[in-house]
Structure formats: C-alpha cells, structure tokens
Amino acid sequence: MDNLKIIGASALVSCDNAFSVWENGAVALASGHIVDIGKLETLRRTYPNAPLKFYRHCALLPALVNPHIHFEFSGHKNTFKYGGGFEGWLTSVMRHRESVFKGLDRHIQQAIRVQLRSGVGSVGAISSHGLERETLARTPLRVVFFDELIGSTPHALEQNLADFERRCALSRQHASAHFIPAIAIHAPYSVHKTLAQRVLDKIDLKTPISAHFLESKPELEWLESKQGWFGHFFSDILRVQHPVYSYENTQDFLDLFSKRHLLLVHALFARPEHFQHAKKIAAQVHVITCPRSNRLLSGQLLDLTLLRAAQIPYALATDGKSSNMDIDLLEELGYALFTLPGNLEDNALELLLGCTRHASQALGLSNGSLEVGKVADLSVFPFTKVNTPLEIVLGMVRAKKARALYIQGCQVF
C-alpha cells in the first residue's frame, strides 16, 4: 500500500460508537485515510515496512472540530456591551461592528493559530461578509464555510439576494476537500421568509444549513407574539418603521428546513415541541451550544435534558470573539465541563463527542472518530490518565494545547 505510515501513542481514544480506549494503540494511514486501527504491536507486525511515529505519555484522538466560529470578529476586544442582556449586546454590535474589522487579516491569522494549537482540525466558519474567505482557503484547517444570509426588509430582497449569491459564487471558486461551501440563515428576526426560501430552493438538500435559533427571549417573543424588544430594534435602531412579521410562529421558521441537514445554534429558549418539530421535519438536526457566549449574552446555559429527551445530539463550539473572551475550544471544553449541570462523567463523554464525532456529523464531514475509512484528522495530547471520559477531558483542558496535529494524514505540527 503506497505511502502507508503508522501513528501511535501510549493511549488511543477512538470517539466512535463503542468509545474504545486502547493502551499503546495506533492507526495505519494511507492516502489521507485510516486503513487500520489496533494495538501498536499488531500493526507493526502487519505493516513491517511502514514508518512509525509513536507519542509516549500521550493520547491519540481525532482532531477536534469547532463547528461554529465567527472569524470576522477575531479583532474584537472590548467594544461591545455586556451585562445588559442580549438586547444591549446586539445594539452595540449594530452601532460599532465596523470598527472591529480593522487589521482583520492579522487577527484572523492569529485565530487560525489558536484553533490549530488547540488540536482543532476542522471548523464551521460563519461568514457575514466574506472578509475571511481568502485567508481560510489557504489555511491547513478543514473549513466548512457558511456564507450567511441576512435581510429582513421586503423592499431590499432582490439586492440582498444578489449580494448573497455573489458571495456564494466566490466561495465556490475555492471549493475543495479542505474548503466546503455551505449556507447559514442568520436568525428568524433578521432574514425574511421569502428571501430564505428563495435561497434554500436553490441549495442541494445535503448541504449543511446553520441558523442562530432562539438565542434570546426577545427572539421567542417576536416569533410567537409579534411584540417585545425587537419592535424597538427595528424601528429605533434599524429605522424600519413598519417591520414585517414574515413567520407565523417558531414552527413556521423551522419548516424552511424540511428534509434538510440542519444545525440549530444556541436554542437556549427552545421548548420541547420546537425540538420535536425540528427532528420531525429535518433530514437530520444537530444543536450547537456555545456555553460561554450564552452565559455572557443571555445569562443562561442550554438545558441538555431537553435534547436528551428529543434524542438530538449536540456539539460544542466557541462562537466568535464578539461574544466570547477567546476562541480556544479547550477553554470552552473546560468551562462547559465545570458549569453544565448533571452527572460529571456523563457530561464529559457528551462533551468529548461534542467536539469530535458529533461536531463532525453536524458539519457533514467524514472525520471526528478513529475508524477505518475515516479521514485521518488526528490530534495528540500529553496525558497521564485516560481511563474514563472525565480523565480524558480533564487531561485535554490541563494540557492547554495539543502535542501534535494531523490533517488528512499530513502533520501540521
């Protein structure tokens, strides 16, 4: 087998359905994919001529996946308002967002380095303007690039549609195994139903679709009762004197995604019937949670019991620096472990899968677990104990950075 090599470590954590942990485990790689997995001594006998890289006192895992990040806000530090709820934050974003785009390429490069250093091999990048497209297309990262649709006023539908299609065309020019164009519908309050439907009608059903969903209580009030703070937002901040209620209710918004691959981001104020409806109408539905962002903007954390009851998997993400202190997925992992209620061991397992297998599935990728046939995106972390999911997560958080990273079988560092 051409170009076959073996990567091993003192422990291997598969993150597959069985969640196997191998002592002195290894994977055999060829053409960027995993072709065998097992005990190191077995693989060495099977492939005696294959070059070997072994990481002692380390654990080999899938490369991590950060499924929701806004690189365009990588230059933000303290411009936006916090402590006044989602409403105060959004108002400050609308008034001051242009100021955080200065020197953006340098900040995006730093954000990419943070992802790689943390053992992240794949990201779901949400792009409102396309400012990070060229830089991300050249990065070692595997990027699912979500061009984001925004536009709620009826008289501007054609212009918003033309602008969006132009950005999507530019993204398609970079399409490759490492750069996968996708679509984001910003939020129910910011995208007119007709505009969203016209865009979705042209998109393949298998394309991942991301949407910010019920991140705040005012959004739920706007969808369900057509009143509340968003009336002020449109009239006084956006200067739209007669805002249009283009969705009948929350289910009407979700119906846009019938038979589609849907990522619902945040979902803090979603009720059980919303999750059940999403699961019923979508081909597959995933929830993306960003705990630090949620706590900072809305003062809440996602109720995981609702997702478990609906049997909907969740993935862990950092969001962007507009609503977070940093975009380090290991920091997010530690915060989630220590703050989300519930059994610590159970949460650790869910969170580890939430930044590997479940995050990969959310983005429609073929990585996120160490299995034969999967893309060889691997991370290596220094470890002393790997007996339980909790020990694994604590070890990753304690390490603060990866020891090594491989994407498509090629070593990044």
Coordinates of C-alpha atoms in Angstrom, one line a residue:
M1 CA 0.0 0.0 0.0
D2 CA 1.5 3.3 -1.1
N3 CA 2.5 5.9 1.4
L4 CA 1.4 3.9 4.4
K5 CA 2.5 5.0 7.8
I6 CA 1.7 4.3 11.4
I7 CA 0.9 6.8 14.1
G8 CA 0.6 5.6 17.7
A9 CA 0.5 6.7 21.3
S10 CA 0.5 5.4 24.8
A11 CA -3.3 5.5 24.6
L12 CA -5.7 5.8 21.7
V13 CA -9.2 7.2 22.2
S14 CA -11.5 6.3 19.3
C15 CA -14.5 8.5 19.9
D16 CA -16.5 6.0 17.8
N17 CA -19.9 4.4 18.8
A18 CA -18.1 2.0 21.1
F19 CA -15.8 4.7 22.6
S20 CA -12.8 2.4 22.7
V21 CA -9.7 3.3 24.6
W22 CA -6.6 1.3 23.6
E23 CA -3.4 1.1 25.6
N24 CA -0.4 1.5 23.2
G25 CA -2.9 2.0 20.3
A26 CA -2.2 3.1 16.7
V27 CA -3.7 3.8 13.4
A28 CA -2.3 3.0 9.9
L29 CA -2.8 5.8 7.4
A30 CA -2.7 5.8 3.6
S31 CA -3.8 8.4 1.1
G32 CA -5.1 10.6 3.9
H33 CA -7.4 8.0 5.4
I34 CA -7.3 5.5 8.2
V35 CA -6.9 2.0 6.8
D36 CA -6.3 0.0 10.0
I37 CA -6.6 0.5 13.8
G38 CA -5.5 -1.5 16.8
K39 CA -2.7 -2.3 19.1
L40 CA 0.7 -0.9 18.1
E41 CA 2.4 -4.3 18.1
T42 CA -0.2 -5.8 15.9
L43 CA 0.0 -3.0 13.3
R44 CA 3.8 -3.2 13.3
R45 CA 3.6 -6.9 12.5
T46 CA 1.0 -6.3 9.8
Y47 CA 2.9 -3.5 8.2
P48 CA 6.6 -4.2 9.0
N49 CA 8.0 -1.7 6.4
A50 CA 5.7 1.2 7.4
P51 CA 7.4 4.3 9.0
L52 CA 6.2 4.7 12.6
K53 CA 5.7 7.8 14.8
F54 CA 4.9 7.0 18.4
Y55 CA 4.0 9.5 21.1
R56 CA 5.0 8.3 24.5
H57 CA 2.9 9.5 27.5
C58 CA 0.3 10.9 25.1
A59 CA -3.1 10.1 23.8
L60 CA -4.1 9.9 20.2
L61 CA -7.6 11.2 19.4
P62 CA -9.5 12.5 16.4
A63 CA -8.6 16.1 15.6
L64 CA -11.1 18.4 17.4
V65 CA -13.9 20.1 15.5
N66 CA -15.2 23.7 16.3
P67 CA -18.5 23.8 14.4
H68 CA -19.5 27.4 14.9
I69 CA -17.0 30.3 14.9
H70 CA -17.1 33.8 13.5
F71 CA -13.6 34.6 12.3
E72 CA -14.7 38.1 11.1
F73 CA -14.9 39.3 14.7
S74 CA -11.4 38.0 15.6
G75 CA -10.1 41.5 16.2
H76 CA -12.7 42.3 18.9
K77 CA -11.6 43.0 22.5
N78 CA -14.0 45.2 24.5
T79 CA -16.0 47.3 22.0
F80 CA -19.4 45.6 22.5
K81 CA -21.6 45.9 25.6
Y82 CA -22.0 43.0 28.1
G83 CA -24.1 42.7 31.2
G84 CA -27.2 44.3 29.6
G85 CA -28.6 41.1 28.2
F86 CA -28.8 40.0 24.6
E87 CA -30.6 43.3 23.7
G88 CA -27.8 45.5 24.9
W89 CA -25.1 43.4 23.2
L90 CA -26.9 43.3 19.8
T91 CA -27.5 47.1 19.9
S92 CA -23.8 47.7 20.5
V93 CA -22.9 45.3 17.7
M94 CA -25.1 47.2 15.2
R95 CA -23.6 50.5 16.2
H96 CA -19.9 49.6 16.4
R97 CA -19.2 46.4 14.4
E98 CA -17.3 48.2 11.5
S99 CA -14.7 49.3 14.0
V100 CA -13.6 45.7 14.8
F101 CA -12.8 44.9 11.2
K102 CA -9.6 47.0 11.1
G103 CA -6.4 45.0 10.6
L104 CA -8.6 41.9 10.2
D105 CA -6.3 39.6 8.3
R106 CA -3.7 39.7 11.1
H107 CA -6.4 38.9 13.7
I108 CA -7.8 36.0 11.5
Q109 CA -4.3 34.5 11.2
Q110 CA -4.0 34.6 15.0
A111 CA -7.4 33.0 15.3
I112 CA -6.4 30.2 13.0
R113 CA -3.2 29.6 15.0
V114 CA -5.4 29.3 18.2
Q115 CA -7.5 26.7 16.5
L116 CA -4.6 24.6 15.4
R117 CA -2.7 24.9 18.7
S118 CA -5.9 23.6 20.5
G119 CA -5.9 20.5 18.3
V120 CA -8.7 21.7 16.1
G121 CA -8.6 20.3 12.6
S122 CA -12.0 21.4 11.3
V123 CA -14.2 24.5 11.7
G124 CA -17.6 25.7 10.8
A125 CA -16.9 29.3 9.8
I126 CA -19.9 31.6 9.7
S127 CA -19.3 34.5 7.3
S128 CA -21.5 37.6 7.0
H129 CA -19.3 39.5 4.6
G130 CA -16.7 37.1 3.2
L131 CA -13.8 39.0 4.7
E132 CA -12.1 35.8 5.9
R133 CA -12.7 33.7 2.8
E134 CA -9.3 34.1 1.1
T135 CA -7.3 33.5 4.3
L136 CA -9.3 30.5 5.4
A137 CA -9.0 28.9 1.9
R138 CA -5.2 28.9 2.4
T139 CA -5.1 27.6 5.9
P140 CA -4.3 24.0 6.9
L141 CA -7.7 23.8 8.6
R142 CA -10.6 21.9 7.1
V143 CA -13.2 24.6 6.7
V144 CA -17.0 24.3 6.2
F145 CA -17.6 27.9 5.1
F146 CA -21.1 29.1 5.8
D147 CA -22.0 32.2 3.8
E148 CA -24.6 33.8 6.0
L149 CA -27.8 35.3 4.7
I150 CA -29.1 38.4 6.3
G151 CA -32.0 40.7 5.2
S152 CA -35.4 41.3 6.7
T153 CA -36.9 44.2 4.8
P154 CA -39.1 43.3 1.8
H155 CA -38.0 46.2 -0.4
A156 CA -34.4 45.1 -0.3
L157 CA -35.0 41.4 -1.0
E158 CA -33.6 41.5 -4.5
Q159 CA -30.5 43.4 -3.5
N160 CA -29.8 41.1 -0.5
L161 CA -30.3 38.0 -2.7
A162 CA -27.9 39.3 -5.4
D163 CA -25.3 40.1 -2.8
F164 CA -25.6 36.7 -1.2
E165 CA -25.4 34.9 -4.5
R166 CA -22.3 36.8 -5.3
R167 CA -20.6 35.8 -2.1
C168 CA -21.6 32.2 -2.6
A169 CA -20.1 32.2 -6.1
L170 CA -16.8 33.4 -4.7
S171 CA -16.8 30.7 -2.1
R172 CA -17.5 28.0 -4.7
Q173 CA -14.3 29.1 -6.5
H174 CA -12.3 27.8 -3.5
A175 CA -14.2 24.5 -3.1
S176 CA -12.0 21.6 -2.2
A177 CA -11.7 18.7 0.3
H178 CA -10.4 21.4 2.8
F179 CA -12.9 24.2 1.9
I180 CA -16.6 23.2 1.7
P181 CA -19.1 25.9 0.9
A182 CA -22.3 25.9 2.9
I183 CA -25.2 28.2 3.9
A184 CA -26.2 30.0 7.1
I185 CA -29.6 31.6 7.7
H186 CA -28.6 34.2 10.3
A187 CA -31.7 34.2 12.5
P188 CA -35.5 34.3 12.3
Y189 CA -35.6 38.0 13.2
S190 CA -33.0 39.0 10.6
V191 CA -34.0 37.0 7.5
H192 CA -37.3 37.5 5.6
K193 CA -39.1 34.2 5.0
T194 CA -39.3 34.8 1.2
L195 CA -35.6 35.6 1.0
A196 CA -34.7 32.5 2.9
Q197 CA -37.0 30.3 0.9
R198 CA -35.6 31.6 -2.4
V199 CA -32.1 30.8 -1.3
L200 CA -32.9 27.4 0.1
D201 CA -34.8 26.4 -3.1
K202 CA -31.5 26.6 -5.0
I203 CA -29.5 24.6 -2.5
D204 CA -28.9 20.9 -2.5
L205 CA -30.7 19.1 0.3
K206 CA -27.5 17.6 1.6
T207 CA -25.8 21.0 2.1
P208 CA -25.4 21.8 5.8
I209 CA -27.6 24.7 6.8
S210 CA -26.8 26.6 10.0
A211 CA -29.1 29.0 11.8
H212 CA -28.9 31.0 15.1
F213 CA -32.1 29.9 16.8
L214 CA -33.8 31.3 19.9
E215 CA -30.7 32.7 21.4
S216 CA -32.7 35.2 23.4
K217 CA -36.1 35.5 25.0
P218 CA -36.9 38.6 22.9
E219 CA -36.5 36.4 19.7
L220 CA -39.0 33.9 21.1
E221 CA -41.5 36.8 21.9
W222 CA -41.0 38.2 18.4
L223 CA -41.7 34.8 16.7
E224 CA -44.6 33.8 18.9
S225 CA -46.4 37.1 19.7
K226 CA -45.1 39.6 17.2
Q227 CA -44.2 42.0 20.0
G228 CA -41.4 42.8 22.5
W229 CA -38.0 44.3 22.2
F230 CA -37.4 43.6 18.6
G231 CA -40.1 46.1 17.7
H232 CA -37.9 48.7 19.2
F233 CA -34.9 47.2 17.5
F234 CA -36.4 47.5 14.0
S235 CA -37.9 51.0 14.5
D236 CA -35.3 52.8 16.5
I237 CA -32.0 51.1 15.6
L238 CA -32.6 49.8 12.1
R239 CA -35.0 52.7 11.2
V240 CA -37.6 50.3 9.8
Q241 CA -40.9 51.9 10.6
H242 CA -43.2 49.1 9.7
P243 CA -41.4 45.8 10.3
V244 CA -42.8 42.7 8.6
Y245 CA -43.7 39.6 10.6
S246 CA -42.8 37.1 7.9
Y247 CA -43.1 33.9 10.1
E248 CA -46.3 32.8 11.6
N249 CA -44.5 31.2 14.6
T250 CA -41.4 29.2 15.5
Q251 CA -42.6 26.1 13.7
D252 CA -43.1 28.2 10.6
F253 CA -39.4 29.2 10.7
L254 CA -38.3 25.6 11.2
D255 CA -40.5 24.4 8.3
L256 CA -37.9 26.2 6.0
F257 CA -35.6 23.3 6.7
S258 CA -37.8 20.4 5.8
K259 CA -35.7 17.4 4.6
R260 CA -32.5 19.3 5.2
H261 CA -29.3 18.9 7.2
L262 CA -29.9 21.5 9.9
L263 CA -27.7 23.0 12.6
L264 CA -29.6 24.9 15.2
V265 CA -27.1 27.2 17.1
H266 CA -27.8 28.1 20.8
A267 CA -31.5 27.1 21.1
L268 CA -31.5 28.5 24.7
F269 CA -35.2 29.3 24.7
A270 CA -36.4 26.5 22.5
R271 CA -39.2 24.4 24.1
P272 CA -39.6 20.6 23.8
E273 CA -42.2 21.0 21.0
H274 CA -39.6 23.0 18.9
F275 CA -37.0 20.3 19.2
Q276 CA -39.6 17.6 18.3
H277 CA -40.8 19.6 15.3
A278 CA -37.2 20.2 14.1
K279 CA -36.5 16.5 14.4
K280 CA -39.7 15.6 12.6
I281 CA -39.2 17.8 9.5
A282 CA -35.4 17.8 9.0
A283 CA -33.4 15.0 7.4
Q284 CA -31.0 15.4 10.4
V285 CA -30.8 18.0 13.1
H286 CA -27.9 19.0 15.4
V287 CA -27.8 21.6 18.1
I288 CA -24.6 23.6 18.6
T289 CA -24.0 25.0 22.1
C290 CA -21.6 27.8 22.9
P291 CA -21.8 28.0 26.8
R292 CA -19.5 31.0 27.5
S293 CA -21.2 33.1 24.8
N294 CA -24.7 32.0 26.1
R295 CA -23.8 32.9 29.7
L296 CA -22.3 36.2 28.7
L297 CA -25.2 37.4 26.4
S298 CA -28.3 35.7 27.8
G299 CA -27.2 34.6 31.3
Q300 CA -28.2 31.0 30.6
L301 CA -26.9 27.6 29.6
L302 CA -28.6 25.2 27.3
D303 CA -30.9 22.7 29.0
L304 CA -29.3 19.4 27.9
T305 CA -32.2 17.3 29.3
L306 CA -34.4 18.7 26.5
L307 CA -32.0 17.5 23.9
R308 CA -31.6 14.1 25.5
A309 CA -35.4 13.7 25.7
A310 CA -35.7 14.6 22.0
Q311 CA -32.6 12.3 21.2
I312 CA -30.9 15.2 19.4
P313 CA -27.1 15.2 19.6
Y314 CA -25.3 18.4 20.5
A315 CA -21.9 19.8 19.6
L316 CA -19.6 22.2 21.4
A317 CA -18.3 25.5 19.8
T318 CA -16.7 28.7 20.8
D319 CA -18.8 31.2 18.8
G320 CA -16.7 34.3 17.9
K321 CA -14.8 36.9 19.9
S322 CA -17.8 39.3 19.6
S323 CA -19.4 37.2 22.3
N324 CA -16.6 35.3 24.0
M325 CA -13.4 36.1 25.8
D326 CA -11.4 33.9 23.4
I327 CA -12.0 31.2 20.7
D328 CA -10.0 28.4 22.3
L329 CA -12.0 25.2 22.2
L330 CA -10.1 23.7 25.1
E331 CA -11.1 26.6 27.3
E332 CA -14.7 26.2 26.1
L333 CA -14.5 22.5 26.9
G334 CA -13.3 23.2 30.4
Y335 CA -15.9 25.8 31.1
A336 CA -18.7 23.5 29.8
L337 CA -17.5 20.6 32.0
F338 CA -17.5 22.7 35.1
T339 CA -20.7 24.6 34.6
L340 CA -23.3 22.4 32.8
P341 CA -25.5 20.7 35.3
G342 CA -25.7 16.9 35.5
N343 CA -23.5 13.9 36.1
L344 CA -19.9 14.9 35.6
E345 CA -18.8 11.6 33.9
D346 CA -21.8 11.6 31.6
N347 CA -21.3 15.2 30.7
A348 CA -17.6 14.6 30.0
L349 CA -18.5 11.8 27.5
E350 CA -21.0 14.0 25.7
L351 CA -18.7 17.0 25.6
L352 CA -15.8 15.0 24.2
L353 CA -18.0 13.6 21.5
G354 CA -19.4 17.1 21.1
C355 CA -16.1 18.4 19.9
T356 CA -15.2 15.3 17.9
R357 CA -17.7 12.8 16.4
H358 CA -20.9 14.8 16.9
A359 CA -19.4 18.1 15.7
S360 CA -18.1 16.3 12.6
Q361 CA -21.5 14.8 11.9
A362 CA -23.1 18.3 12.3
L363 CA -20.8 19.7 9.6
G364 CA -21.3 16.7 7.3
L365 CA -17.7 15.6 7.5
S366 CA -16.0 12.2 7.5
N367 CA -13.7 12.7 10.4
G368 CA -14.3 13.1 14.1
S369 CA -13.6 9.5 15.1
L370 CA -10.7 7.0 14.7
E371 CA -12.3 4.3 12.5
V372 CA -11.3 2.5 9.3
G373 CA -12.3 4.6 6.3
K374 CA -12.5 7.9 8.1
V375 CA -10.3 10.8 7.0
A376 CA -7.1 10.9 9.0
D377 CA -7.5 14.1 11.0
L378 CA -5.7 13.3 14.3
S379 CA -4.7 15.1 17.4
V380 CA -2.2 14.2 20.1
F381 CA -2.3 15.4 23.7
P382 CA 0.1 14.8 26.6
F383 CA -1.7 12.5 29.2
T384 CA -1.1 10.7 32.4
K385 CA -4.6 9.1 32.9
V386 CA -7.1 8.1 30.2
N387 CA -9.3 5.5 32.0
T388 CA -12.5 7.5 31.8
P389 CA -14.1 10.2 29.7
L390 CA -13.7 12.6 32.6
E391 CA -10.0 11.9 32.9
I392 CA -9.6 12.4 29.2
V393 CA -11.4 15.8 29.2
L394 CA -9.6 17.0 32.3
G395 CA -6.3 16.0 30.7
M396 CA -7.0 17.9 27.5
V397 CA -8.0 21.0 29.4
R398 CA -5.0 20.7 31.7
A399 CA -2.7 20.4 28.6
K400 CA -3.9 23.7 27.2
K401 CA -2.6 22.8 23.8
A402 CA -2.1 19.8 21.5
R403 CA 1.2 18.0 21.3
A404 CA 0.7 17.3 17.5
L405 CA -1.9 17.7 14.8
Y406 CA -2.5 15.8 11.6
I407 CA -5.0 16.9 8.9
Q408 CA -5.7 14.4 6.0
G409 CA -2.7 12.4 7.3
C410 CA -0.3 15.3 7.0
Q411 CA 1.4 16.6 10.1
V412 CA 0.7 20.3 10.8
F413 CA 3.0 20.4 13.8

